[in-house]
């Protein structure tokens, strides 16, 4: 077992954004977190990355070691890297500089050059645009920069928050193909997605989050045919909890 | 006359540029508008004077010592005084307002100490005051040395900031402090480093300027204001812009002093400032922050 999350709760003042979530991922596994707007998906990723604090009693263990309470940069050094909602790229810098900064963590220095050529291999478009300022790039290209930058940190676990947000269907298709290659290279991926069909095609397993609670889990194919998932994303009545 | 004015102006401008780079580091990266910046500079100038007059130490040796002290002292001030403000501030505007108030106080503390120790008289010392001929202009060796060193230090900093990974982490904090932790940057640590480097640059500028200009315990404010003008003229966060704007300001001031009236030099500086602020608030060369 790689990432083991137990009773994770997140509070913003009086608002309970995540309520006792328990989930886990195995090494090399791709996990999809599904849920409606405001369900608490981004909060979950932010807590793992150390960007928002978790409530007392929560636990997030990576290979048996507690991550909660560590600073974001310490979590990056443990091999967990986040690509947040809105991507968080350095817009006023070039593609090349974004990748240079991606390799800023100490763990990333080993084999940095090889990794950079792998990233450029994965995203040929970026190789053509090394010197371009990221803020002048299209949304899809910026998403490539964000993922390339994350890969530069030599991560074991990639946290992706809605990577397909705002992208054209054809670009989304390409992006998931690239994610498949990243997955096949052995990386673990924890992905929040609204694009249910594409993400369940990539994922091994998934969790369904509703109003801060995990209401269901299963393998990707189980979830695909599940009524609760269908209803949640068609905007139907609140789904009953899965077994 | 024209060439000599230009050369004297460039010498003065070189030190302005250096001090402005220090302010730019502190304001652009650490987000602290340090109104006591000029006091650091004057303190270093006094340091050079004391070591030269009483211990016979060349200011070029002081140039190795004073920036280290400036660095250490700024590090300490950041840790003790600024860090609590940074932690408390809910947003950038609040930190700016708080830091202006706090460093305004610091200005008077440092100035008061210098007044007690050195009095309010203008001070100067004579180092390398040997005339040489360059392009038919007779100029003191001390000025040429000061100019060369200012330019050298400024360019070294520029290259480090724009070409190294360390420099990129500083720029990342300046441009997107919220995204910097995503790549494992400790924003807090970088801000403290930048603030300390700013102090070191002010100290370097102080030592260099003391080699050819008379200074007094109350003179820091004017240098802070000029540094601020240079930073805004060059574009906030634009180090090369600050370097060029610093040189330009020195030249303009020297021209006004020698062709019109020395009394107008400060007025011309502010006029320039107001024109830039109205006409190109992003600076002559544009801000890096968009
Ligand atoms: N910084 C914050 N302060 C207060 N409330 C917050 C904060 N961040 C999130 N919330 C609230 O917590 C809840 C969960 O937010 P979160 O961003 O995790 O949802 P999400 O599942 O990612 O939604 P979306 O699909 O719209 O991105 C929401 O009700 C949101 O308003
Ligand atoms: Mg979200």
Coordinates of C-alpha atoms and ligand atoms in Angstrom, one line a residue:
Chain A
X1 CA 0.0 0.0 0.0
X2 CA 1.3 3.4 -0.9
X3 CA -1.0 6.2 0.2
X4 CA -3.2 5.4 3.2
X5 CA -5.7 8.1 4.1
X6 CA -7.7 7.6 7.3
X7 CA -10.5 9.8 8.8
X8 CA -9.3 12.8 6.9
X9 CA -11.5 15.9 7.7
X10 CA -11.0 19.4 6.5
X11 CA -12.6 22.5 7.9
X12 CA -12.8 26.0 6.6
X13 CA -14.1 27.8 9.7
X14 CA -17.4 26.2 10.5
X15 CA -17.7 24.6 7.1
X16 CA -16.8 20.9 7.0
X17 CA -15.4 20.4 3.4
X18 CA -14.3 16.8 3.9
X19 CA -15.8 14.5 6.5
X20 CA -13.8 11.5 7.7
X21 CA -12.6 10.4 4.3
X22 CA -10.8 7.1 4.3
X23 CA -9.2 5.9 1.1
X24 CA -6.0 4.4 -0.2
X25 CA -4.0 3.8 -3.3
X26 CA -1.6 1.0 -4.2
X27 CA 1.7 1.5 -5.9
X28 CA 1.4 2.2 -9.6
X29 CA -2.3 2.5 -9.3
X30 CA -4.4 5.2 -10.9
X31 CA -7.3 6.4 -8.8
X32 CA -10.2 8.7 -9.9
X33 CA -12.0 10.9 -7.4
X34 CA -15.4 11.7 -8.7
X35 CA -17.9 14.2 -7.3
X36 CA -20.1 17.2 -8.0
X37 CA -18.9 20.8 -7.6
X38 CA -18.1 21.7 -4.1
X39 CA -18.0 18.0 -3.0
X40 CA -14.5 18.5 -1.4
X41 CA -12.3 16.9 -4.1
X42 CA -9.8 19.8 -4.4
X43 CA -9.7 20.1 -0.7
X44 CA -8.7 16.4 -0.4
X45 CA -5.8 16.9 -2.8
X46 CA -4.7 20.1 -1.1
X47 CA -4.6 18.4 2.3
X48 CA -2.4 15.6 0.9
X49 CA -0.1 18.2 -0.6
X50 CA 0.1 20.1 2.7
X51 CA -1.5 23.3 1.2
X52 CA -4.5 23.2 3.6
X53 CA -4.4 21.9 7.1
X54 CA -6.4 18.8 8.1
X55 CA -8.6 18.5 11.2
X56 CA -7.2 16.7 14.3
X57 CA -7.6 13.0 14.1
X58 CA -6.8 12.8 10.4
X59 CA -4.0 10.7 9.0
X60 CA -2.4 10.6 5.6
X61 CA 0.4 8.1 5.4
X62 CA 2.8 7.6 2.5
X63 CA 4.5 4.2 2.8
X64 CA 3.7 4.2 6.5
X65 CA 5.0 7.7 7.2
X66 CA 2.7 10.5 8.2
X67 CA 2.5 13.4 5.8
X68 CA 0.1 15.6 7.7
X69 CA 2.0 18.4 9.5
X70 CA 4.8 18.5 6.9
X71 CA 5.4 21.6 4.9
X72 CA 4.4 21.5 1.2
X73 CA 8.1 21.5 0.1
X74 CA 8.8 18.5 2.5
X75 CA 5.9 16.6 0.9
X76 CA 7.3 17.3 -2.6
X77 CA 10.6 15.9 -1.3
X78 CA 8.7 12.7 -0.4
X79 CA 7.7 12.2 -4.0
X80 CA 4.2 13.6 -4.0
X81 CA 3.6 16.4 -6.5
X82 CA 0.4 18.3 -7.2
X83 CA -0.9 19.9 -10.3
X84 CA -3.6 22.1 -8.9
X85 CA -6.8 23.5 -10.3
X86 CA -5.8 26.4 -12.4
X87 CA -2.4 24.7 -13.0
X88 CA -0.2 27.0 -11.0
X89 CA 2.3 27.5 -13.8
X90 CA 4.8 30.4 -13.7
X91 CA 3.2 32.4 -16.5
X92 CA 5.9 35.1 -16.8
X93 CA 8.6 32.5 -17.3
X94 CA 9.5 30.3 -20.3
X95 CA 8.7 26.6 -20.7
X96 CA 12.3 25.8 -20.1
X97 CA 12.4 27.8 -16.8
X98 CA 9.2 26.1 -15.6
X99 CA 10.8 22.8 -16.1
X100 CA 14.0 24.0 -14.4
X101 CA 12.0 25.0 -11.4
X102 CA 10.1 21.7 -11.5
X103 CA 13.5 20.0 -10.8
X104 CA 14.0 22.3 -7.8
X105 CA 13.5 19.7 -5.1
X106 CA 16.7 17.9 -4.1
X107 CA 15.3 14.5 -5.0
X108 CA 14.9 15.7 -8.6
X109 CA 18.5 16.6 -9.2
X110 CA 19.5 13.0 -9.9
X111 CA 19.0 12.2 -13.6
X112 CA 17.5 15.6 -14.3
X113 CA 18.7 15.9 -17.9
X114 CA 17.4 12.5 -18.8
X115 CA 14.1 13.3 -17.2
X116 CA 13.9 16.6 -19.2
X117 CA 14.3 14.8 -22.4
X118 CA 11.6 12.3 -21.3
X119 CA 9.3 15.2 -20.6
X120 CA 10.0 16.8 -24.0
X121 CA 9.5 13.4 -25.5
X122 CA 6.1 13.1 -23.8
X123 CA 5.1 16.6 -24.8
X124 CA 6.7 17.3 -28.2
X125 CA 4.8 20.6 -28.4
X126 CA 6.8 21.9 -25.4
X127 CA 10.0 21.0 -27.1
X128 CA 9.1 23.2 -29.9
X129 CA 8.2 26.1 -27.6
X130 CA 11.0 25.9 -25.0
X131 CA 11.6 29.7 -25.0
X132 CA 7.9 30.8 -25.1
X133 CA 6.5 32.5 -22.1
X134 CA 3.9 30.2 -20.6
X135 CA 1.3 32.9 -20.2
X136 CA 1.1 33.3 -24.0
X137 CA 0.4 29.6 -24.5
X138 CA -3.0 28.0 -25.0
X139 CA -4.8 26.3 -22.1
X140 CA -3.9 22.8 -23.4
X141 CA -0.2 23.8 -23.7
X142 CA -0.2 25.3 -20.2
X143 CA -1.6 22.0 -18.9
X144 CA 1.3 20.3 -20.6
X145 CA 3.7 22.7 -18.9
X146 CA 2.0 22.0 -15.5
X147 CA 2.3 18.2 -15.9
X148 CA 5.8 18.4 -17.4
X149 CA 6.9 20.5 -14.5
X150 CA 5.4 18.1 -12.0
X151 CA 7.2 15.2 -13.7
X152 CA 10.5 17.0 -13.4
X153 CA 10.3 16.6 -9.6
X154 CA 10.8 12.8 -10.0
X155 CA 7.5 12.0 -8.3
X156 CA 6.1 8.6 -7.1
X157 CA 2.6 10.0 -6.8
X158 CA 1.0 12.6 -9.1
X159 CA -2.0 14.5 -7.8
X160 CA -4.0 16.0 -10.6
X161 CA -6.9 18.3 -10.1
X162 CA -9.2 18.4 -13.1
X163 CA -6.5 18.3 -15.8
X164 CA -9.1 18.4 -18.5
X165 CA -10.9 21.6 -17.3
X166 CA -11.5 24.0 -20.1
X167 CA -9.9 21.9 -22.8
X168 CA -11.4 21.0 -26.2
X169 CA -12.4 17.4 -26.5
X170 CA -9.6 16.6 -29.0
X171 CA -7.1 18.0 -26.6
X172 CA -8.6 16.1 -23.7
X173 CA -8.2 12.9 -25.7
X174 CA -4.5 13.6 -26.3
X175 CA -4.0 14.5 -22.7
X176 CA -5.5 11.2 -21.5
X177 CA -3.2 9.3 -23.9
X178 CA -0.3 11.1 -22.4
X179 CA -1.5 10.2 -18.9
X180 CA -1.7 6.6 -20.0
X181 CA 2.0 6.7 -20.9
X182 CA 2.8 8.3 -17.6
X183 CA 0.8 5.6 -15.8
X184 CA 2.5 2.8 -17.8
X185 CA 5.9 4.2 -16.8
X186 CA 4.9 3.1 -13.2
X187 CA 3.7 6.3 -11.6
X188 CA 0.8 6.4 -9.2
X189 CA -1.8 8.9 -10.0
X190 CA -4.6 10.4 -7.9
X191 CA -6.9 12.3 -10.2
X192 CA -9.9 14.5 -9.6
X193 CA -12.0 14.7 -12.7
X194 CA -15.4 15.8 -13.9
X195 CA -14.8 14.0 -17.2
X196 CA -16.1 10.7 -15.8
X197 CA -15.9 8.5 -18.9
X198 CA -12.3 9.5 -19.8
X199 CA -11.1 9.3 -16.3
X200 CA -12.7 5.9 -15.6
X201 CA -11.1 4.6 -18.8
X202 CA -7.7 5.5 -17.4
X203 CA -8.3 4.7 -13.7
X204 CA -8.0 1.3 -12.0
X205 CA -10.3 2.3 -9.2
X206 CA -12.3 5.3 -8.1
X207 CA -14.1 6.9 -5.2
X208 CA -17.3 8.9 -5.3
X209 CA -17.5 12.0 -3.1
X210 CA -20.7 13.7 -2.2
X211 CA -20.9 16.8 0.1
X212 CA -17.6 16.0 1.8
X213 CA -18.3 12.3 2.3
X214 CA -17.0 9.3 0.4
X215 CA -20.2 7.6 -0.6
X216 CA -18.8 4.9 -2.8
X217 CA -15.9 3.1 -4.2
X218 CA -15.1 0.4 -6.7
X219 CA -13.1 -0.6 -9.7
X220 CA -13.4 1.6 -12.7
X221 CA -15.7 -0.8 -14.5
X222 CA -17.9 -1.2 -11.4
X223 CA -18.2 2.6 -11.1
X224 CA -18.9 3.1 -14.8
X225 CA -22.0 1.0 -14.6
X226 CA -23.0 2.3 -11.2
X227 CA -26.3 4.1 -10.8
X228 CA -25.1 6.5 -8.2
X229 CA -22.3 7.7 -10.5
X230 CA -24.7 8.0 -13.4
X231 CA -27.2 10.0 -11.3
X232 CA -24.6 12.2 -9.7
X233 CA -23.2 13.3 -13.0
X234 CA -26.6 13.6 -14.7
X235 CA -27.7 15.9 -11.8
X236 CA -30.4 13.5 -10.6
X237 CA -31.6 13.0 -7.0
X238 CA -29.0 12.4 -4.3
X239 CA -27.6 8.9 -4.8
X240 CA -27.8 6.3 -2.1
X241 CA -24.5 5.2 -0.7
X242 CA -22.8 2.3 -2.4
X243 CA -21.8 -0.8 -0.5
Chain B
X1 CA 32.2 69.4 -20.5
X2 CA 29.6 67.2 -22.0
X3 CA 31.7 64.0 -21.8
X4 CA 32.9 64.8 -18.3
X5 CA 29.3 65.4 -17.1
X6 CA 28.3 62.1 -18.7
X7 CA 31.1 60.3 -17.0
X8 CA 30.5 61.8 -13.5
X9 CA 26.8 61.1 -14.0
X10 CA 27.5 57.4 -14.8
X11 CA 29.7 57.0 -11.8
X12 CA 27.0 58.4 -9.5
X13 CA 24.3 56.4 -11.4
X14 CA 26.2 53.2 -10.9
X15 CA 25.9 53.4 -7.1
X16 CA 22.2 54.4 -7.4
X17 CA 21.6 51.3 -9.5
X18 CA 23.2 49.1 -7.0
X19 CA 21.2 50.5 -4.1
X20 CA 18.1 50.3 -6.2
X21 CA 18.7 46.6 -7.0
X22 CA 18.8 46.0 -3.2
X23 CA 15.5 47.8 -2.8
X24 CA 14.1 45.8 -5.8
X25 CA 15.1 42.5 -4.2
X26 CA 13.4 43.5 -0.9
X27 CA 10.3 44.9 -2.4
X28 CA 9.9 42.6 -5.4
X29 CA 10.7 39.3 -3.7
X30 CA 10.2 39.8 0.0
X31 CA 7.3 42.2 -0.5
X32 CA 8.7 44.6 2.0
X33 CA 9.0 48.3 1.2
X34 CA 12.1 49.1 3.3
X35 CA 12.1 52.8 4.1
X36 CA 15.3 52.3 6.1
X37 CA 17.2 51.0 3.0
X38 CA 19.2 54.3 2.7
X39 CA 20.2 54.1 6.4
X40 CA 21.9 50.8 5.7
X41 CA 23.8 52.5 2.9
X42 CA 24.8 55.4 5.1
X43 CA 25.8 53.1 7.9
X44 CA 28.1 51.2 5.5
X45 CA 29.5 54.6 4.3
X46 CA 30.4 55.5 7.9
X47 CA 31.8 52.0 8.4
X48 CA 34.2 52.6 5.4
X49 CA 35.1 56.0 6.8
X50 CA 35.9 54.8 10.3
X51 CA 37.9 51.8 9.1
X52 CA 39.8 54.0 6.6
X53 CA 40.5 57.0 8.8
X54 CA 41.2 55.2 12.1
X55 CA 42.5 51.8 11.0
X56 CA 43.9 52.7 7.6
X57 CA 41.8 50.0 6.0
X58 CA 41.1 50.4 2.3
X59 CA 37.4 50.8 1.4
X60 CA 37.9 48.0 -1.0
X61 CA 38.5 45.7 2.0
X62 CA 35.5 47.2 3.7
X63 CA 33.6 46.3 0.5
X64 CA 34.2 42.7 1.5
X65 CA 33.1 43.2 5.1
X66 CA 30.2 45.7 5.1
X67 CA 28.0 43.7 2.8
X68 CA 28.4 40.6 5.1
X69 CA 27.3 42.7 8.0
X70 CA 24.5 44.2 6.0
X71 CA 23.4 40.7 5.0
X72 CA 23.5 39.4 8.6
X73 CA 21.7 42.4 10.1
X74 CA 19.0 42.3 7.4
X75 CA 18.6 38.6 8.0
X76 CA 18.1 39.3 11.7
X77 CA 15.7 42.2 11.1
X78 CA 13.7 40.1 8.8
X79 CA 13.5 37.3 11.3
X80 CA 12.7 39.4 14.3
X81 CA 10.7 42.2 12.8
X82 CA 9.4 41.4 9.4
X83 CA 8.5 37.7 9.7
X84 CA 5.7 38.3 12.3
X85 CA 4.2 40.9 9.9
X86 CA 4.5 38.5 7.0
X87 CA 2.7 35.7 9.0
X88 CA 0.0 38.1 10.1
X89 CA -0.7 39.8 6.8
X90 CA -3.9 38.6 5.1
X91 CA -2.8 39.9 1.8
X92 CA -0.1 41.7 -0.1
X93 CA -1.5 45.2 0.5
X94 CA -1.6 44.7 4.2
X95 CA 2.0 43.6 4.3
X96 CA 3.1 46.6 2.3
X97 CA 1.3 49.0 4.6
X98 CA 2.6 47.2 7.8
X99 CA 6.2 47.0 6.5
X100 CA 6.2 50.7 5.5
X101 CA 5.1 51.6 9.0
X102 CA 7.6 49.3 10.6
X103 CA 10.6 50.3 8.5
X104 CA 9.7 54.0 8.9
X105 CA 10.4 53.4 12.6
X106 CA 13.5 51.5 11.8
X107 CA 14.7 54.5 9.7
X108 CA 14.6 56.8 12.8
X109 CA 16.2 54.2 15.1
X110 CA 19.2 53.7 12.7
X111 CA 19.4 57.4 11.9
X112 CA 19.3 58.3 15.6
X113 CA 22.1 55.9 16.4
X114 CA 24.3 57.4 13.6
X115 CA 23.5 60.9 14.8
X116 CA 24.6 60.1 18.3
X117 CA 27.8 58.4 17.2
X118 CA 28.8 60.7 14.2
X119 CA 26.9 63.9 14.7
X120 CA 25.1 65.6 11.8
X121 CA 28.1 67.0 9.9
X122 CA 29.0 65.9 6.4
X123 CA 31.8 63.4 6.4
X124 CA 34.2 62.4 3.7
X125 CA 37.6 60.8 3.3
X126 CA 40.1 60.9 0.6
X127 CA 40.9 57.5 -1.0
X128 CA 42.6 57.0 -4.3
X129 CA 42.0 60.7 -5.1
X130 CA 44.5 60.5 -7.9
X131 CA 43.5 62.2 -11.2
X132 CA 43.7 60.2 -14.4
X133 CA 42.8 61.1 -17.9
X134 CA 40.0 59.1 -19.7
X135 CA 38.7 60.4 -23.0
X136 CA 40.3 63.7 -22.2
X137 CA 38.4 64.0 -19.0
X138 CA 40.2 64.3 -15.7
X139 CA 38.6 62.0 -13.2
X140 CA 39.6 60.6 -9.8
X141 CA 40.7 56.9 -9.7
X142 CA 38.3 56.3 -6.8
X143 CA 35.3 57.2 -9.0
X144 CA 36.5 54.9 -11.8
X145 CA 37.0 52.1 -9.4
X146 CA 33.6 52.7 -7.7
X147 CA 31.9 52.7 -11.1
X148 CA 33.6 49.5 -12.3
X149 CA 32.7 47.7 -9.1
X150 CA 29.0 48.9 -9.0
X151 CA 28.6 47.7 -12.6
X152 CA 30.3 44.5 -11.9
X153 CA 28.2 43.7 -8.8
X154 CA 25.0 44.7 -10.5
X155 CA 25.7 42.5 -13.5
X156 CA 26.8 39.5 -11.4
X157 CA 23.5 39.8 -9.5
X158 CA 21.6 40.1 -12.8
X159 CA 23.2 37.1 -14.3
X160 CA 22.6 35.0 -11.1
X161 CA 19.0 36.0 -11.0
X162 CA 18.2 35.4 -14.6
X163 CA 20.4 32.4 -15.4
X164 CA 20.6 30.2 -12.4
X165 CA 18.1 27.9 -10.8
X166 CA 18.5 29.7 -7.5
X167 CA 17.6 32.9 -9.4
X168 CA 14.6 31.3 -10.9
X169 CA 13.3 30.3 -7.5
X170 CA 13.6 34.0 -6.4
X171 CA 11.7 35.1 -9.5
X172 CA 9.1 32.4 -8.9
X173 CA 8.5 33.8 -5.4
X174 CA 8.3 37.3 -6.9
X175 CA 5.9 36.4 -9.6
X176 CA 3.7 33.7 -8.2
X177 CA 4.2 33.2 -4.4
X178 CA 1.1 30.9 -4.4
X179 CA 2.5 28.5 -6.9
X180 CA 6.1 28.5 -5.6
X181 CA 5.5 25.8 -2.9
X182 CA 4.2 23.5 -5.6
X183 CA 7.8 23.0 -6.9
X184 CA 9.1 22.7 -3.4
X185 CA 10.2 26.3 -2.9
X186 CA 10.1 27.5 0.7
X187 CA 8.7 31.0 0.1
X188 CA 9.6 32.1 3.6
X189 CA 13.3 31.1 3.2
X190 CA 13.5 32.8 -0.2
X191 CA 12.0 36.0 1.1
X192 CA 14.4 36.1 4.0
X193 CA 17.4 35.5 1.6
X194 CA 16.2 38.3 -0.7
X195 CA 15.8 40.7 2.1
X196 CA 19.3 40.0 3.4
X197 CA 20.8 40.3 -0.1
X198 CA 19.0 43.6 -0.4
X199 CA 20.8 44.7 2.8
X200 CA 24.1 43.5 1.4
X201 CA 23.6 45.5 -1.8
X202 CA 22.7 48.7 0.2
X203 CA 25.9 48.2 2.2
X204 CA 28.0 47.7 -1.0
X205 CA 26.5 50.9 -2.5
X206 CA 27.2 52.8 0.7
X207 CA 30.9 51.8 0.7
X208 CA 31.3 52.6 -2.9
X209 CA 29.5 56.0 -2.7
X210 CA 31.6 57.0 0.3
X211 CA 34.7 56.8 -1.9
X212 CA 33.8 59.9 -3.8
X213 CA 30.8 61.7 -2.2
X214 CA 30.3 63.5 1.2
X215 CA 27.6 62.0 3.3
X216 CA 25.8 62.6 6.6
X217 CA 23.8 60.7 9.2
X218 CA 20.6 62.1 7.9
X219 CA 21.3 61.5 4.2
X220 CA 19.7 58.0 4.0
X221 CA 16.2 59.2 3.1
X222 CA 17.3 60.8 -0.1
X223 CA 19.0 57.6 -1.2
X224 CA 15.9 55.6 -0.3
X225 CA 13.8 57.9 -2.4
X226 CA 16.2 57.8 -5.3
X227 CA 16.3 54.0 -5.1
X228 CA 12.5 53.9 -5.2
X229 CA 12.4 56.2 -8.2
X230 CA 14.9 54.0 -10.0
X231 CA 13.0 50.8 -9.2
X232 CA 9.8 52.3 -10.5
X233 CA 11.5 53.8 -13.6
X234 CA 13.1 50.5 -14.4
X235 CA 9.8 48.6 -13.8
X236 CA 9.1 46.7 -10.6
X237 CA 11.0 43.4 -10.6
X238 CA 12.9 44.3 -13.7
X239 CA 16.6 44.2 -12.6
X240 CA 18.1 45.2 -15.9
X241 CA 15.6 48.1 -16.0
X242 CA 16.7 49.2 -12.6
X243 CA 20.4 49.0 -13.6
X244 CA 19.8 51.2 -16.7
X245 CA 17.4 53.6 -14.8
X246 CA 20.0 54.0 -12.1
X247 CA 22.7 55.0 -14.5
X248 CA 20.2 57.4 -16.3
X249 CA 19.2 59.0 -13.0
X250 CA 22.9 59.7 -12.1
X251 CA 23.5 61.2 -15.6
X252 CA 20.4 63.4 -15.5
X253 CA 21.1 64.7 -12.0
X254 CA 24.7 65.5 -12.9
X255 CA 23.5 67.3 -16.1
X256 CA 21.1 69.4 -14.1
X257 CA 23.7 70.2 -11.5
X258 CA 26.3 71.3 -13.9
X259 CA 24.1 73.1 -16.6
X260 CA 21.4 74.6 -14.4
X261 CA 21.8 74.6 -10.7
X262 CA 22.8 72.1 -8.0
X263 CA 19.8 73.1 -6.0
X264 CA 17.5 71.7 -8.8
X265 CA 19.0 68.3 -9.0
X266 CA 16.6 66.7 -6.4
X267 CA 13.7 68.6 -7.9
X268 CA 14.6 67.3 -11.4
X269 CA 14.7 63.8 -10.0
X270 CA 11.2 64.1 -8.6
X271 CA 9.9 65.7 -11.8
X272 CA 11.2 62.7 -13.7
X273 CA 9.6 60.4 -11.2
X274 CA 6.2 62.1 -11.6
X275 CA 6.4 62.0 -15.4
X276 CA 7.2 58.3 -15.4
X277 CA 4.5 57.6 -12.9
X278 CA 1.9 59.4 -15.0
X279 CA 3.1 58.4 -18.4
X280 CA 4.5 54.9 -17.8
X281 CA 3.5 53.5 -14.4
X282 CA 4.8 50.1 -15.4
X283 CA 8.3 51.7 -15.8
X284 CA 10.3 52.7 -18.8
X285 CA 11.2 49.1 -19.6
X286 CA 8.0 47.4 -18.4
X287 CA 7.4 45.4 -15.3
X288 CA 8.1 41.7 -15.2
X289 CA 4.8 41.3 -13.3
X290 CA 2.0 41.6 -15.7
Ligands
LIG1 N1 -10.4 28.4 1.3 C1 -11.7 28.1 1.6 N2 -12.4 28.8 2.5 C2 -13.7 28.5 2.8 N3 -14.3 27.5 2.1 C3 -13.7 26.8 1.2 C4 -12.3 27.1 0.9 N4 -11.9 26.2 -0.1 C5 -13.0 25.5 -0.4 N5 -14.1 25.8 0.4 C6 -15.4 25.2 0.4 O1 -15.2 23.8 0.6 C7 -16.1 23.1 -0.2 C8 -15.3 22.1 -1.0 O2 -14.5 22.8 -1.9 P1 -13.5 22.1 -3.0 O3 -12.8 23.1 -3.7 O4 -12.8 21.1 -2.3 O5 -14.6 21.4 -3.9 P2 -14.4 20.6 -5.2 O6 -15.0 19.3 -5.0 O7 -13.0 20.7 -5.7 O8 -15.4 21.4 -6.2 P3 -15.2 21.8 -7.8 O9 -15.6 20.6 -8.5 O10 -16.1 22.9 -8.0 O11 -13.7 22.1 -8.0 C9 -16.9 24.1 -1.0 O12 -18.1 24.3 -0.4 C10 -16.0 25.3 -0.9 O13 -16.9 26.5 -1.0
LIG2 MG1 -12.1 21.5 -7.2

